[in-house]
Amino acid sequence: MVFTSTIFLFLFLPAAMLLFYAAPPRWRVAPLLVASAVFYAWGEPVLVVLILVTGLFTYQWGRLLVRHREDQRRTALLVVGIAVVLVPIAVFKYLDFALNVFGLDALADRTHLPLPIGVSFYTFMAIGYLIDIHRRRDDGAPGLLSFSGFLTMYPHLVAGPIVRWHDIGPQLAAPRFDPGLFGYGALRVAGGLAKKAVLADSLAVIIDGMFATGEPRSFGAAWLAVVLYSLQIYLDFSAYSDIAIGLAAMMGVRFHENFRYPYVSKSAREFWQRWHISLGSWFRDYVYIPLGGSRVRPLVLWRNLLIVWGLTGLWHGAAWTFILWGLYYGVLIGLERSFLGRAVERLPIPLQHLYGVLVAVLGWVLFRSTSVGQAGEYYRTMLTGGGLPAWDSQTTLDLQSTWVIVIVAVVLAAGIFRPLMDKAELVMAGRWEAPSGVGRRTPVPASPADPATSPAAVEPVHQGLPSAPTGGTSTVVAVEEAPALTTTAAGSEPIDVQLDELEPDEVLVREPAPLLTLALTAAGCVLLLIATAFVVATTYSPFIYFRF
């Protein structure tokens, strides 16, 4: 079942919401688990057992980790637990690829296992849960029901974000109906549906046709295909995150943002501060920092970067193109840390943004290509012309059929409407503030002259949040009585910085504007209905919105 299907919008979602709120708050995780199981089983009635068994094993193994106090034994248990959790993704996602790598193509053709929905996401959630318990940052879920509801929660099941128990679990203890948060959620779902069904899916039709030829028809066709795909993949991925955040909000649960306008970035490092934030922070916390992070010799730093980014590419797909795409960013980020970043910072701001966009666009060639050979042909044509004509008539037709969507997509990607959405969130759903107290993360104002509190002082390979906008009041995170890692900023003494997640704890603060909240809530629900009706219309006429 997909979010844009009529079955989901007209049958599943209303029934799931009614059952969720019909139950007492303390037991609402039960109908959530049932709804998530139905959602998953709709397309994969057999493989739903896989996620349920993964949840059962992870919960029980987490309890085993909690009971053992000896560090060496806990580490051994953690390794075994991670190995078991990785079995489904290793078999269903990577077995065919491994067989092809070792020349067993005939065997790979005979196996050809289906890919379970969301296996990459819930596998990482389960691994993160076990590691947090091993690190004594969390005591785990209080019961199997609550953990299963967290792991299988249908809003994040299809395409993320990768959520963590310590963020979501407490909110599932007794979620209550909040009309402002519900309306804000409906607004996010409506926006996500519009992005996905109206914009991304329409671009996908054109892009698939352009890449289906194997090689670009002309220099202009190559660049147009890659630029359109850059917009489509952002609209597609961010739309799923918008829908997931909105559906969770409609159930009284807050997810952290997963995309923060990545195409306004000025470097590859900043791009990954804004793109798929939950994945970036996962690799940062559970792979990069345990390897030593950036507090190591240059050669070891390069090793860490290539390992993390190779795994990042492999996580996205079992193909050499994805692995090379990940290594592409590993090399670029390593160069930016060495000398390239300083050179880019000396450029005018518009040229810095142009560099950031080109880095992303050129990377998507590997991500979209079906083979390394096809990616090579696109690079050759885009960079040298490849002996092909500069333009062709079919490219003109493709541009004529997509220019309206391109303009809308560029406006959305540039964050033109961000102030409006931020205001709507603040008024309708409130904002989060971290409470002071032992072990809490407390926002404190940062002094521009203090390198210890500057975001630039420490910048891991994956940073969870973007830097504060220039000229504004920046905020950093001070942690009281929490374990910290020591690092050294350029030209300063060693400083202690907390490299745990930089998102604040969930404490709701809302501006008192009940009438405005009610009006915006109603508007959000109306927009959700309009978007739903539009999805139905475009199901039968995909290009209805071109008939101006």
Coordinates of C-alpha atoms in Angstrom, one line a residue:
M1 CA 0.0 0.0 0.0
V2 CA 1.3 3.4 -0.9
F3 CA 0.4 6.8 0.6
T4 CA -1.0 8.2 -2.7
S5 CA -3.3 5.3 -3.4
T6 CA -7.1 5.7 -3.2
I7 CA -7.2 2.6 -0.9
F8 CA -5.0 4.3 1.6
L9 CA -6.6 7.7 1.5
F10 CA -10.3 6.7 1.5
L11 CA -10.3 3.5 3.3
F12 CA -7.2 2.7 5.4
L13 CA -6.4 6.2 6.8
P14 CA -9.9 7.1 8.0
A15 CA -10.3 3.6 9.6
A16 CA -6.9 3.7 11.2
M17 CA -7.4 7.1 12.7
L18 CA -10.9 6.2 14.0
L19 CA -9.6 3.0 15.6
F20 CA -6.6 4.9 17.0
Y21 CA -8.6 7.5 18.8
A22 CA -11.4 5.2 19.8
A23 CA -8.9 3.4 22.1
P24 CA -8.0 4.8 25.5
P25 CA -4.7 6.9 25.3
R26 CA -2.6 4.2 27.1
W27 CA -3.7 1.5 24.7
R28 CA -3.6 3.4 21.4
V29 CA -0.4 1.7 20.4
A30 CA -2.4 -1.5 20.0
P31 CA -4.6 -0.3 17.1
L32 CA -1.5 1.4 15.7
L33 CA 0.3 -1.9 15.6
V34 CA -2.7 -3.6 14.0
A35 CA -3.1 -0.9 11.4
S36 CA 0.6 -1.0 10.6
A37 CA 0.5 -4.8 10.2
V38 CA -2.4 -4.4 7.8
F39 CA -0.7 -1.6 5.9
Y40 CA 2.4 -3.8 5.5
A41 CA 0.6 -7.0 4.7
W42 CA -1.5 -5.3 2.0
G43 CA 1.4 -5.6 -0.4
E44 CA 3.4 -8.3 1.3
P45 CA 1.1 -10.7 3.2
V46 CA 4.0 -13.1 3.9
L47 CA 6.9 -10.8 4.6
V48 CA 5.0 -9.0 7.3
V49 CA 6.1 -11.8 9.5
L50 CA 9.7 -10.7 8.9
I51 CA 9.3 -7.3 10.5
L52 CA 7.2 -8.7 13.4
V53 CA 9.9 -11.3 14.1
T54 CA 12.6 -8.6 13.9
G55 CA 10.7 -6.6 16.4
L56 CA 10.3 -9.6 18.8
F57 CA 14.0 -10.5 18.6
T58 CA 15.2 -6.9 19.0
Y59 CA 13.0 -6.3 22.0
Q60 CA 14.0 -9.6 23.8
W61 CA 17.7 -9.0 23.0
G62 CA 17.5 -5.5 24.3
R63 CA 16.1 -6.9 27.6
L64 CA 19.1 -9.3 27.7
L65 CA 21.5 -6.4 27.2
V66 CA 19.9 -4.5 30.0
R67 CA 20.2 -7.4 32.4
H68 CA 23.9 -8.0 31.8
R69 CA 26.3 -5.5 33.5
E70 CA 29.7 -6.9 32.5
D71 CA 31.0 -4.7 29.6
Q72 CA 32.8 -7.5 27.7
R73 CA 29.7 -9.8 27.8
R74 CA 27.4 -6.9 26.8
T75 CA 29.7 -6.2 23.8
A76 CA 29.6 -9.8 22.7
L77 CA 25.8 -9.8 23.0
L78 CA 25.6 -6.6 21.0
V79 CA 27.6 -8.0 18.1
V80 CA 25.5 -11.2 18.0
G81 CA 22.3 -9.1 18.1
I82 CA 23.4 -6.8 15.3
A83 CA 24.4 -9.8 13.2
V84 CA 21.0 -11.5 13.6
V85 CA 19.1 -8.2 12.8
L86 CA 21.2 -7.8 9.7
V87 CA 20.3 -11.3 8.3
P88 CA 17.0 -10.2 6.6
I89 CA 18.5 -7.3 4.8
A90 CA 21.6 -9.3 3.9
V91 CA 19.6 -12.1 2.4
F92 CA 16.7 -10.1 0.7
K93 CA 18.6 -7.0 -0.4
Y94 CA 22.2 -8.0 -1.0
L95 CA 22.4 -11.7 -1.7
D96 CA 21.7 -11.3 -5.4
F97 CA 24.3 -8.6 -5.7
A98 CA 26.9 -10.7 -3.8
L99 CA 26.3 -13.7 -6.1
N100 CA 26.7 -11.5 -9.2
V101 CA 30.0 -10.0 -7.7
F102 CA 31.4 -13.5 -7.3
G103 CA 30.3 -14.6 -10.8
L104 CA 27.4 -16.7 -9.8
D105 CA 25.0 -15.0 -12.2
A106 CA 22.9 -18.2 -12.9
L107 CA 22.3 -18.8 -9.2
A108 CA 21.4 -15.1 -8.7
D109 CA 18.8 -15.4 -11.4
R110 CA 17.3 -18.4 -9.8
T111 CA 17.1 -16.9 -6.3
H112 CA 16.0 -13.3 -7.1
L113 CA 14.3 -12.7 -3.8
P114 CA 11.7 -9.9 -3.3
L115 CA 12.8 -6.8 -1.4
P116 CA 10.7 -6.4 1.8
I117 CA 9.1 -3.0 2.2
G118 CA 11.1 -0.7 4.5
V119 CA 13.7 -3.4 5.5
S120 CA 16.5 -0.8 5.2
F121 CA 14.7 1.5 7.6
Y122 CA 13.5 -0.8 10.3
T123 CA 16.8 -2.7 10.3
F124 CA 18.7 0.5 11.2
M125 CA 16.1 1.4 13.8
A126 CA 16.5 -2.0 15.5
I127 CA 20.4 -1.7 15.4
G128 CA 20.3 1.8 16.8
Y129 CA 18.0 0.6 19.6
L130 CA 20.4 -2.2 20.6
I131 CA 23.4 0.1 20.5
D132 CA 21.7 2.8 22.6
I133 CA 21.0 0.1 25.2
H134 CA 24.6 -1.2 25.1
R135 CA 25.9 2.4 25.6
R136 CA 23.5 2.8 28.6
R137 CA 21.8 5.7 27.0
D138 CA 18.5 4.0 27.1
D139 CA 16.8 1.2 29.2
G140 CA 14.7 0.1 26.3
A141 CA 11.0 -0.3 25.7
P142 CA 8.8 -1.1 28.7
G143 CA 6.9 -3.8 26.8
L144 CA 6.8 -5.7 23.5
L145 CA 3.6 -4.0 22.4
S146 CA 5.0 -0.5 22.6
F147 CA 8.3 -1.5 20.9
S148 CA 6.5 -3.3 18.1
G149 CA 4.2 -0.3 17.6
F150 CA 7.3 1.9 17.4
L151 CA 9.2 -0.3 14.9
T152 CA 6.2 -1.0 12.6
M153 CA 4.6 2.4 12.8
Y154 CA 3.2 2.8 9.2
P155 CA 4.0 6.5 8.7
H156 CA 7.8 5.8 8.6
L157 CA 7.6 2.3 7.2
V158 CA 7.8 3.1 3.5
A159 CA 10.5 5.6 3.2
G160 CA 11.6 6.8 6.6
P161 CA 12.6 8.8 8.4
I162 CA 14.8 6.6 10.6
V163 CA 13.4 7.3 14.0
R164 CA 14.8 6.4 17.4
W165 CA 13.1 4.9 20.4
H166 CA 14.2 7.6 22.8
D167 CA 12.5 10.2 20.6
I168 CA 9.3 8.3 19.7
G169 CA 8.8 5.7 22.4
P170 CA 7.8 8.1 25.2
Q171 CA 5.3 9.8 22.9
L172 CA 3.6 6.5 22.2
A173 CA 3.0 5.9 25.9
A174 CA -0.3 7.8 25.9
P175 CA -0.7 9.9 22.7
R176 CA -3.6 12.4 23.0
F177 CA -5.7 14.2 20.4
D178 CA -4.4 17.7 19.8
P179 CA -6.5 19.6 17.3
G180 CA -3.7 22.0 16.4
L181 CA -1.2 19.2 15.9
F182 CA -3.8 17.2 13.9
G183 CA -4.4 20.1 11.6
Y184 CA -0.7 20.8 11.1
G185 CA -0.3 17.1 10.3
A186 CA -3.1 17.3 7.7
L187 CA -1.4 20.3 6.2
R188 CA 1.9 18.4 5.9
V189 CA 0.2 15.3 4.4
A190 CA -1.6 17.5 1.9
G191 CA 1.7 19.2 0.9
G192 CA 3.4 15.8 0.6
L193 CA 0.7 14.4 -1.6
A194 CA 0.9 17.4 -3.9
K195 CA 4.7 17.0 -4.1
K196 CA 4.5 13.3 -4.8
A197 CA 1.4 12.9 -7.0
V198 CA 1.4 16.2 -8.9
L199 CA 5.1 17.1 -9.2
A200 CA 7.4 14.1 -8.6
D201 CA 5.4 11.5 -10.4
S202 CA 4.9 13.7 -13.4
L203 CA 8.6 14.4 -13.8
A204 CA 9.3 10.7 -13.3
V205 CA 7.4 9.9 -16.5
I206 CA 9.6 12.2 -18.6
I207 CA 12.8 11.2 -16.8
D208 CA 12.2 7.5 -17.2
G209 CA 11.8 8.0 -21.0
M210 CA 15.0 10.0 -21.2
F211 CA 17.1 7.5 -19.3
A212 CA 15.4 4.5 -21.1
T213 CA 17.4 5.2 -24.2
G214 CA 20.6 4.1 -22.4
E215 CA 22.7 7.0 -23.7
P216 CA 21.7 10.7 -23.9
R217 CA 20.5 12.0 -27.3
S218 CA 22.3 15.3 -27.0
F219 CA 24.3 17.5 -24.7
G220 CA 21.1 19.4 -23.8
A221 CA 19.2 16.2 -23.2
A222 CA 21.9 14.9 -20.8
W223 CA 21.8 18.0 -18.7
L224 CA 18.0 18.3 -18.8
A225 CA 17.5 14.7 -17.7
V226 CA 19.9 15.1 -14.8
V227 CA 18.5 18.4 -13.6
L228 CA 14.9 17.1 -13.8
Y229 CA 15.9 14.0 -11.9
S230 CA 17.6 16.2 -9.2
L231 CA 14.3 18.0 -8.7
Q232 CA 12.2 14.8 -8.9
I233 CA 14.2 12.9 -6.3
Y234 CA 14.1 15.8 -3.9
L235 CA 10.3 16.1 -4.4
D236 CA 9.8 12.4 -4.1
F237 CA 11.9 11.8 -1.0
S238 CA 10.9 14.9 0.9
A239 CA 7.2 14.3 0.0
Y240 CA 7.4 10.9 1.7
S241 CA 9.0 12.5 4.8
D242 CA 6.3 15.3 4.7
I243 CA 3.6 12.6 4.7
A244 CA 5.2 10.6 7.4
I245 CA 5.7 13.6 9.6
G246 CA 2.1 14.7 9.0
L247 CA 0.6 11.3 9.6
A248 CA 2.5 11.0 12.9
A249 CA 1.4 14.5 13.9
M250 CA -2.2 13.5 13.3
M251 CA -1.7 10.8 15.9
G252 CA -0.1 13.2 18.4
V253 CA 3.5 12.1 17.7
R254 CA 6.3 14.4 16.6
F255 CA 9.0 13.3 14.1
H256 CA 12.1 15.4 13.5
E257 CA 12.6 17.0 10.1
N258 CA 14.3 14.9 7.5
F259 CA 15.0 17.4 4.7
R260 CA 15.9 21.0 5.1
Y261 CA 16.2 22.5 1.6
P262 CA 19.4 20.7 0.6
Y263 CA 19.8 22.6 -2.7
V264 CA 20.5 25.8 -1.0
S265 CA 23.8 24.2 0.3
K266 CA 27.2 25.7 -0.5
S267 CA 29.2 22.5 -0.2
A268 CA 28.9 18.7 -0.1
R269 CA 29.2 18.7 3.7
E270 CA 26.3 21.2 4.0
F271 CA 24.3 19.2 1.5
W272 CA 24.4 16.2 3.9
Q273 CA 23.5 18.4 6.8
R274 CA 20.2 19.0 5.0
W275 CA 19.5 15.8 3.0
H276 CA 18.1 12.7 4.6
I277 CA 19.1 14.0 8.1
S278 CA 17.9 10.9 10.0
L279 CA 20.2 8.7 7.9
G280 CA 23.1 11.0 8.2
S281 CA 22.8 11.2 11.9
W282 CA 22.5 7.5 12.2
F283 CA 25.8 6.9 10.3
R284 CA 27.4 9.6 12.3
D285 CA 26.4 8.2 15.7
Y286 CA 26.7 4.5 15.1
V287 CA 29.5 4.2 12.5
Y288 CA 31.6 7.3 12.0
I289 CA 32.2 8.2 15.7
P290 CA 32.9 4.6 16.8
L291 CA 35.6 4.5 14.1
G292 CA 37.2 7.6 15.6
G293 CA 35.4 10.3 13.7
S294 CA 37.6 13.2 12.8
R295 CA 39.8 13.0 15.9
V296 CA 42.4 10.9 14.1
R297 CA 45.4 11.0 11.8
P298 CA 44.6 12.2 8.2
L299 CA 45.0 8.7 6.7
V300 CA 42.7 7.2 9.3
L301 CA 40.2 10.0 8.7
W302 CA 40.2 9.1 5.0
R303 CA 39.6 5.5 5.9
N304 CA 36.6 6.5 8.1
L305 CA 35.1 8.7 5.5
L306 CA 35.4 6.1 2.7
I307 CA 33.9 3.3 5.0
V308 CA 31.0 5.5 6.1
W309 CA 30.2 6.8 2.6
G310 CA 30.7 3.4 1.0
L311 CA 28.1 2.0 3.4
T312 CA 25.8 4.9 2.8
G313 CA 25.8 4.2 -0.9
L314 CA 25.3 0.5 -0.3
W315 CA 22.4 1.2 2.0
H316 CA 20.6 3.0 -0.8
G317 CA 20.9 0.1 -3.2
A318 CA 22.7 -3.2 -4.0
A319 CA 24.6 -1.9 -7.1
W320 CA 28.0 -0.5 -8.0
T321 CA 26.4 2.7 -9.0
F322 CA 25.1 3.3 -5.5
I323 CA 28.5 2.4 -3.9
L324 CA 30.3 4.8 -6.3
W325 CA 27.7 7.5 -5.5
G326 CA 28.5 7.1 -1.8
L327 CA 32.3 7.1 -2.4
Y328 CA 31.9 10.2 -4.6
Y329 CA 30.6 12.1 -1.5
G330 CA 33.3 10.5 0.7
V331 CA 36.1 11.8 -1.6
L332 CA 34.4 15.2 -2.0
I333 CA 33.9 15.7 1.8
G334 CA 37.5 14.6 2.4
L335 CA 38.8 17.1 -0.1
E336 CA 36.6 19.8 1.4
R337 CA 38.0 19.0 4.9
S338 CA 41.6 19.2 3.5
F339 CA 41.7 22.3 1.2
L340 CA 38.7 22.5 -1.1
G341 CA 36.3 23.8 1.5
R342 CA 38.5 26.8 2.3
A343 CA 38.9 27.5 -1.4
V344 CA 35.1 27.4 -1.9
E345 CA 34.5 29.7 1.1
R346 CA 36.6 32.4 -0.6
L347 CA 34.2 32.5 -3.6
P348 CA 31.3 34.9 -3.8
I349 CA 28.1 33.5 -2.1
P350 CA 26.3 32.9 -5.5
L351 CA 29.2 30.8 -6.7
Q352 CA 29.3 28.8 -3.5
H353 CA 25.6 27.9 -4.0
L354 CA 26.3 27.0 -7.6
Y355 CA 29.1 24.7 -6.5
G356 CA 26.7 23.1 -4.0
V357 CA 24.1 22.5 -6.6
L358 CA 26.6 21.1 -9.2
V359 CA 28.0 18.7 -6.6
A360 CA 24.5 17.3 -6.0
V361 CA 23.5 17.3 -9.7
L362 CA 26.6 15.5 -10.8
G363 CA 26.2 12.9 -8.0
W364 CA 22.7 12.1 -9.1
V365 CA 24.1 10.8 -12.4
L366 CA 25.5 7.7 -10.6
F367 CA 22.4 7.4 -8.4
R368 CA 19.9 7.3 -11.4
S369 CA 22.0 5.4 -13.9
T370 CA 21.2 1.7 -14.3
S371 CA 24.9 0.8 -14.8
V372 CA 28.3 2.3 -14.4
G373 CA 28.6 2.4 -18.2
Q374 CA 25.5 4.5 -18.6
A375 CA 26.8 6.9 -15.9
G376 CA 30.1 7.2 -17.8
E377 CA 28.2 8.1 -21.0
Y378 CA 26.2 10.8 -19.2
Y379 CA 29.4 12.2 -17.6
R380 CA 31.2 12.2 -20.9
T381 CA 28.3 14.0 -22.7
M382 CA 27.7 16.5 -19.9
L383 CA 31.4 17.5 -19.5
T384 CA 32.7 17.2 -23.1
G385 CA 29.7 17.0 -25.4
G386 CA 30.6 13.4 -26.3
G387 CA 30.4 14.2 -30.0
L388 CA 26.6 14.5 -29.8
P389 CA 24.5 17.5 -31.0
A390 CA 24.0 20.3 -28.6
W391 CA 20.2 20.0 -28.7
D392 CA 17.4 17.9 -30.3
S393 CA 13.7 18.2 -31.0
Q394 CA 12.6 15.6 -28.4
T395 CA 14.5 17.6 -25.7
T396 CA 12.5 20.7 -26.7
L397 CA 9.2 18.7 -26.3
D398 CA 10.4 17.4 -22.9
L399 CA 11.2 20.9 -21.7
Q400 CA 7.8 22.3 -22.9
S401 CA 6.0 19.6 -21.0
T402 CA 7.8 20.1 -17.7
W403 CA 8.6 23.9 -17.5
V404 CA 5.7 24.6 -15.2
I405 CA 6.6 21.8 -12.8
V406 CA 10.3 22.9 -12.9
I407 CA 9.4 26.4 -11.8
V408 CA 7.2 25.2 -8.9
A409 CA 9.9 22.6 -7.9
V410 CA 12.6 25.2 -7.9
V411 CA 10.5 27.5 -5.7
L412 CA 9.8 24.7 -3.3
A413 CA 13.5 23.5 -3.2
A414 CA 14.7 27.1 -2.6
G415 CA 12.6 27.3 0.6
I416 CA 10.6 30.3 -0.5
F417 CA 7.6 29.2 1.6
R418 CA 9.7 28.1 4.6
P419 CA 8.8 31.2 6.8
L420 CA 5.1 30.6 6.1
M421 CA 5.4 26.9 7.0
D422 CA 7.5 27.6 10.1
K423 CA 4.8 30.1 11.3
A424 CA 2.0 27.6 10.7
E425 CA 3.9 25.0 12.7
L426 CA 4.5 27.4 15.5
V427 CA 0.9 28.5 15.7
M428 CA -0.8 25.2 15.1
A429 CA 1.6 22.6 16.6
G430 CA 3.9 24.5 18.8
R431 CA 7.7 24.2 18.9
W432 CA 10.0 22.1 21.0
E433 CA 12.3 23.4 23.7
A434 CA 14.8 21.4 25.7
P435 CA 14.1 21.6 29.4
S436 CA 17.0 22.3 31.7
G437 CA 18.1 19.6 34.1
V438 CA 20.5 16.7 34.5
G439 CA 21.2 14.9 31.3
R440 CA 19.0 17.3 29.3
R441 CA 20.1 19.1 26.2
T442 CA 19.7 22.8 26.8
P443 CA 19.9 25.5 24.1
V444 CA 22.3 28.4 25.0
P445 CA 23.1 31.4 22.9
A446 CA 26.4 31.1 21.0
S447 CA 29.0 33.9 20.9
P448 CA 30.4 34.4 17.5
A449 CA 33.8 35.0 19.0
D450 CA 33.8 31.8 20.9
P451 CA 35.3 28.9 18.8
A452 CA 34.1 26.3 21.3
T453 CA 30.5 27.1 20.6
S454 CA 30.8 27.7 16.9
P455 CA 29.1 25.1 14.6
A456 CA 32.2 25.3 12.5
A457 CA 34.5 24.2 15.3
V458 CA 33.3 20.6 15.1
E459 CA 31.7 19.3 12.0
P460 CA 31.4 15.5 11.7
V461 CA 30.9 13.8 8.4
H462 CA 27.1 13.8 9.0
Q463 CA 25.7 16.6 10.9
G464 CA 22.1 16.4 12.0
L465 CA 21.1 20.0 11.7
P466 CA 22.2 22.8 9.4
S467 CA 24.2 25.8 10.6
A468 CA 22.3 28.9 11.8
P469 CA 21.6 31.4 9.0
T470 CA 24.1 34.2 8.6
G471 CA 23.2 37.3 10.6
G472 CA 20.7 35.4 12.9
T473 CA 21.0 34.3 16.5
S474 CA 22.6 30.9 16.4
T475 CA 21.9 28.2 19.0
V476 CA 24.1 25.4 20.1
V477 CA 23.5 22.6 22.5
A478 CA 25.1 22.4 25.9
V479 CA 24.7 19.1 27.8
E480 CA 24.8 18.8 31.5
E481 CA 26.3 15.6 32.9
A482 CA 26.3 13.8 29.6
P483 CA 29.3 12.0 28.1
A484 CA 31.3 14.2 25.7
L485 CA 34.1 13.7 23.2
T486 CA 37.1 15.9 23.1
T487 CA 38.3 17.4 19.9
T488 CA 40.4 20.3 18.7
A489 CA 39.3 23.2 16.6
A490 CA 41.7 24.8 14.3
G491 CA 43.7 27.4 16.2
S492 CA 42.1 26.7 19.6
E493 CA 42.6 24.6 22.6
P494 CA 40.9 21.2 22.9
I495 CA 37.2 21.6 23.6
D496 CA 34.5 19.3 24.8
V497 CA 31.6 18.9 22.5
Q498 CA 28.6 16.6 22.7
L499 CA 28.3 14.5 19.6
D500 CA 25.0 12.9 20.5
E501 CA 22.0 13.9 18.6
L502 CA 21.6 17.6 18.3
E503 CA 17.8 17.7 18.3
P504 CA 16.1 19.0 21.5
D505 CA 13.9 16.9 23.7
E506 CA 10.2 17.0 22.9
V507 CA 8.7 19.7 25.1
L508 CA 5.7 21.5 23.5
V509 CA 5.5 25.3 23.6
R510 CA 2.6 26.9 21.8
E511 CA 1.8 30.5 21.2
P512 CA -1.7 31.3 22.6
A513 CA -3.8 31.9 19.4
P514 CA -6.7 29.5 19.6
L515 CA -8.8 31.1 16.9
L516 CA -5.9 31.2 14.5
T517 CA -5.1 27.6 15.4
L518 CA -8.6 26.5 14.7
A519 CA -8.7 28.3 11.4
L520 CA -5.4 26.9 10.2
T521 CA -6.4 23.4 11.4
A522 CA -9.6 23.6 9.3
A523 CA -7.5 24.9 6.4
G524 CA -5.1 22.0 6.7
C525 CA -8.0 19.5 6.7
V526 CA -9.5 21.1 3.6
L527 CA -6.2 21.1 1.8
L528 CA -5.8 17.4 2.6
L529 CA -9.3 16.7 1.1
I530 CA -8.4 18.8 -2.0
A531 CA -5.0 16.9 -2.4
T532 CA -6.8 13.6 -2.0
A533 CA -9.3 14.5 -4.7
F534 CA -6.5 15.6 -6.9
V535 CA -4.7 12.3 -6.4
V536 CA -7.9 10.5 -7.5
A537 CA -8.2 12.7 -10.6
T538 CA -4.6 12.2 -11.6
T539 CA -4.9 8.5 -11.2
Y540 CA -7.1 8.4 -14.3
S541 CA -5.5 11.4 -16.1
P542 CA -1.8 11.9 -15.0
F543 CA -1.4 15.1 -17.0
I544 CA -4.7 16.8 -16.1
Y545 CA -2.9 19.7 -14.6
F546 CA -1.2 20.6 -17.9
R547 CA -4.6 21.5 -19.4
F548 CA -4.4 25.2 -18.6

